[in-house]
Short mmCIF file of C-alpha atoms in Angstrom, two decimals:
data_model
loop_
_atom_site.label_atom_id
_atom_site.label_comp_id
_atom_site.label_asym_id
_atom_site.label_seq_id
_atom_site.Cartn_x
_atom_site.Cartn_y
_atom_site.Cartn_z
CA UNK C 133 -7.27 29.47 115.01
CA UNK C 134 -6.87 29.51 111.20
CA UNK C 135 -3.68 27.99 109.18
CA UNK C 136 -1.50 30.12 106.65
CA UNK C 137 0.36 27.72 104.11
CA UNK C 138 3.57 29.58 104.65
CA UNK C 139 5.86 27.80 102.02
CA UNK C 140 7.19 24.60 100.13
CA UNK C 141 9.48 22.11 102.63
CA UNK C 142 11.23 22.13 99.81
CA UNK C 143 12.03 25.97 99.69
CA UNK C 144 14.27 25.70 103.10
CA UNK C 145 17.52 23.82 103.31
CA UNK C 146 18.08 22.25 106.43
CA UNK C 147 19.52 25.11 108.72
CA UNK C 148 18.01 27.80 106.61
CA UNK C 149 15.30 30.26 107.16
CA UNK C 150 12.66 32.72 105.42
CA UNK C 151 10.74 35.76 105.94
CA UNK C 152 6.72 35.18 105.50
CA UNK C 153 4.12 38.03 104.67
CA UNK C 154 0.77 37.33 106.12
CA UNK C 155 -1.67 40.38 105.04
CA UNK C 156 -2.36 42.39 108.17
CA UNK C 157 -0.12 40.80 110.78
CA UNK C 158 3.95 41.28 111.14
CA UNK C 159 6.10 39.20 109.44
CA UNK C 160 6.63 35.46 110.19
CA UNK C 161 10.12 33.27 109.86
CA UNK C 162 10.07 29.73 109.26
CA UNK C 163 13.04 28.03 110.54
CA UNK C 164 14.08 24.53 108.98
CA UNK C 165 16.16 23.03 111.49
CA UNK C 166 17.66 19.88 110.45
CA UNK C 167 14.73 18.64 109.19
CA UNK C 168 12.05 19.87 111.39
CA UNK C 169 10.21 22.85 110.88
CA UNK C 170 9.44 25.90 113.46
CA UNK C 171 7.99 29.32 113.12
CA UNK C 172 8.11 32.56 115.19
CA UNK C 173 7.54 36.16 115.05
CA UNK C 174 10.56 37.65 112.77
CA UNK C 175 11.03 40.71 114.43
CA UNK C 176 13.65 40.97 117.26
CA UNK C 177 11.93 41.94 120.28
CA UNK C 178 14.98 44.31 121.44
CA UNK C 179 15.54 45.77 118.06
CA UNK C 180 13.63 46.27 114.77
CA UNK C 181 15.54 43.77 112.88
CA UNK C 182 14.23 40.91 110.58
CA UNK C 183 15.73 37.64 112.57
CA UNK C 184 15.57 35.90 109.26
CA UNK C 185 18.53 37.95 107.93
CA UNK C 186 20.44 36.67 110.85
CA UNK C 187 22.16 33.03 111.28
CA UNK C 188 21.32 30.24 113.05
CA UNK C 189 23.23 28.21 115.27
CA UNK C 190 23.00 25.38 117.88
CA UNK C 191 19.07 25.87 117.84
CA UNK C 192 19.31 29.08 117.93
CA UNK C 193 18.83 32.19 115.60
CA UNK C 194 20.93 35.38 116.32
CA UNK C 195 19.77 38.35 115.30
CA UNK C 196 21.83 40.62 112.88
CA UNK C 197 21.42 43.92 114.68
CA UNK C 198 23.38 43.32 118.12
CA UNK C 199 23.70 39.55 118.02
CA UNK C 200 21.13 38.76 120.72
CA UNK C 201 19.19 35.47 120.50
CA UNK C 202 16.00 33.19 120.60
CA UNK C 203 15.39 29.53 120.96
CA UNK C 204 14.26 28.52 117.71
CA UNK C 205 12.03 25.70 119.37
CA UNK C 206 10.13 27.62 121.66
CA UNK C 207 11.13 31.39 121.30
CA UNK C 208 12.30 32.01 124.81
CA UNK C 209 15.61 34.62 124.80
CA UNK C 210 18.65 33.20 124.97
CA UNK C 211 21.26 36.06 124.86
CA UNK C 212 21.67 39.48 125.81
CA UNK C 213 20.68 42.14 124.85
CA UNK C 214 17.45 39.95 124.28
CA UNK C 215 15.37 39.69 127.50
CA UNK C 216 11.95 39.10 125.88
CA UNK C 217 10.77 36.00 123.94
CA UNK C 218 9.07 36.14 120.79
CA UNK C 219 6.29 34.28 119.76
CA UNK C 220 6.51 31.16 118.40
CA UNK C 221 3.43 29.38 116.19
CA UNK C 222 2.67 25.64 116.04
CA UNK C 223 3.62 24.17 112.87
CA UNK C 224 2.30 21.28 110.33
CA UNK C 225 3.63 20.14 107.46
CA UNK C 226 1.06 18.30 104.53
CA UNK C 227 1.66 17.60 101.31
CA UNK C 228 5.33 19.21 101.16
CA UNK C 229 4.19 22.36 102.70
CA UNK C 230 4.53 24.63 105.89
CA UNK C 231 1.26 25.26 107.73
CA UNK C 232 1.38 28.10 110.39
CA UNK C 233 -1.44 28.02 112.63
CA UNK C 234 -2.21 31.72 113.58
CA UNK C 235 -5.38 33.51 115.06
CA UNK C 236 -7.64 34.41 113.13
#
């Protein structure tokens, strides 16, 4: 496994969420919620939609394109149309930054 430093704790609000770009891999969101930090693939496994442009609530984050949903904590689907998790990454933080352990 190798790490990414994905961004400054400081860069998500509690509740919030970004879109990482990892050269040659899809896109990654990093989830702050309330405090801790989480990280799974950001594209919606039932539509081609970036689930960091959607919301998050109760743990959750629904995704923008037909408000299906994923636990945030573990990536398991939560809500229909979503049937299929997505992946979700272990995550460190050091130093005031997000670490996302990915393979290599």
């Amino acid at each position: 496994m190798s790490e990414i430093a994905a961004c400054a704790t400081e860069e998500l609000a509690p509740d919030e969420m970004l879109q990482v770009f990892v050269e040659g891999r899809a896109p990654i969101a990093v989830y702050n919620l309330d405090g801790e930090f989480f990280a799974t693939d950001d594209t919606c496994t039932h539509g081609d939609a970036s689930l960091a442009e959607g919301d998050i609530e109760d743990g959750e984050v629904i995704c923008p394109f037909h408000m299906g949903a994923f636990d945030i904590r573990t990536g398991e689907a939560t809500a229909p149309p979503c049937v299929s998790p997505i992946r979700s990454y272990p995550v460190r933080i050091e130093g005031g930054t997000v670490y996302i352990e990915v393979d290599p």
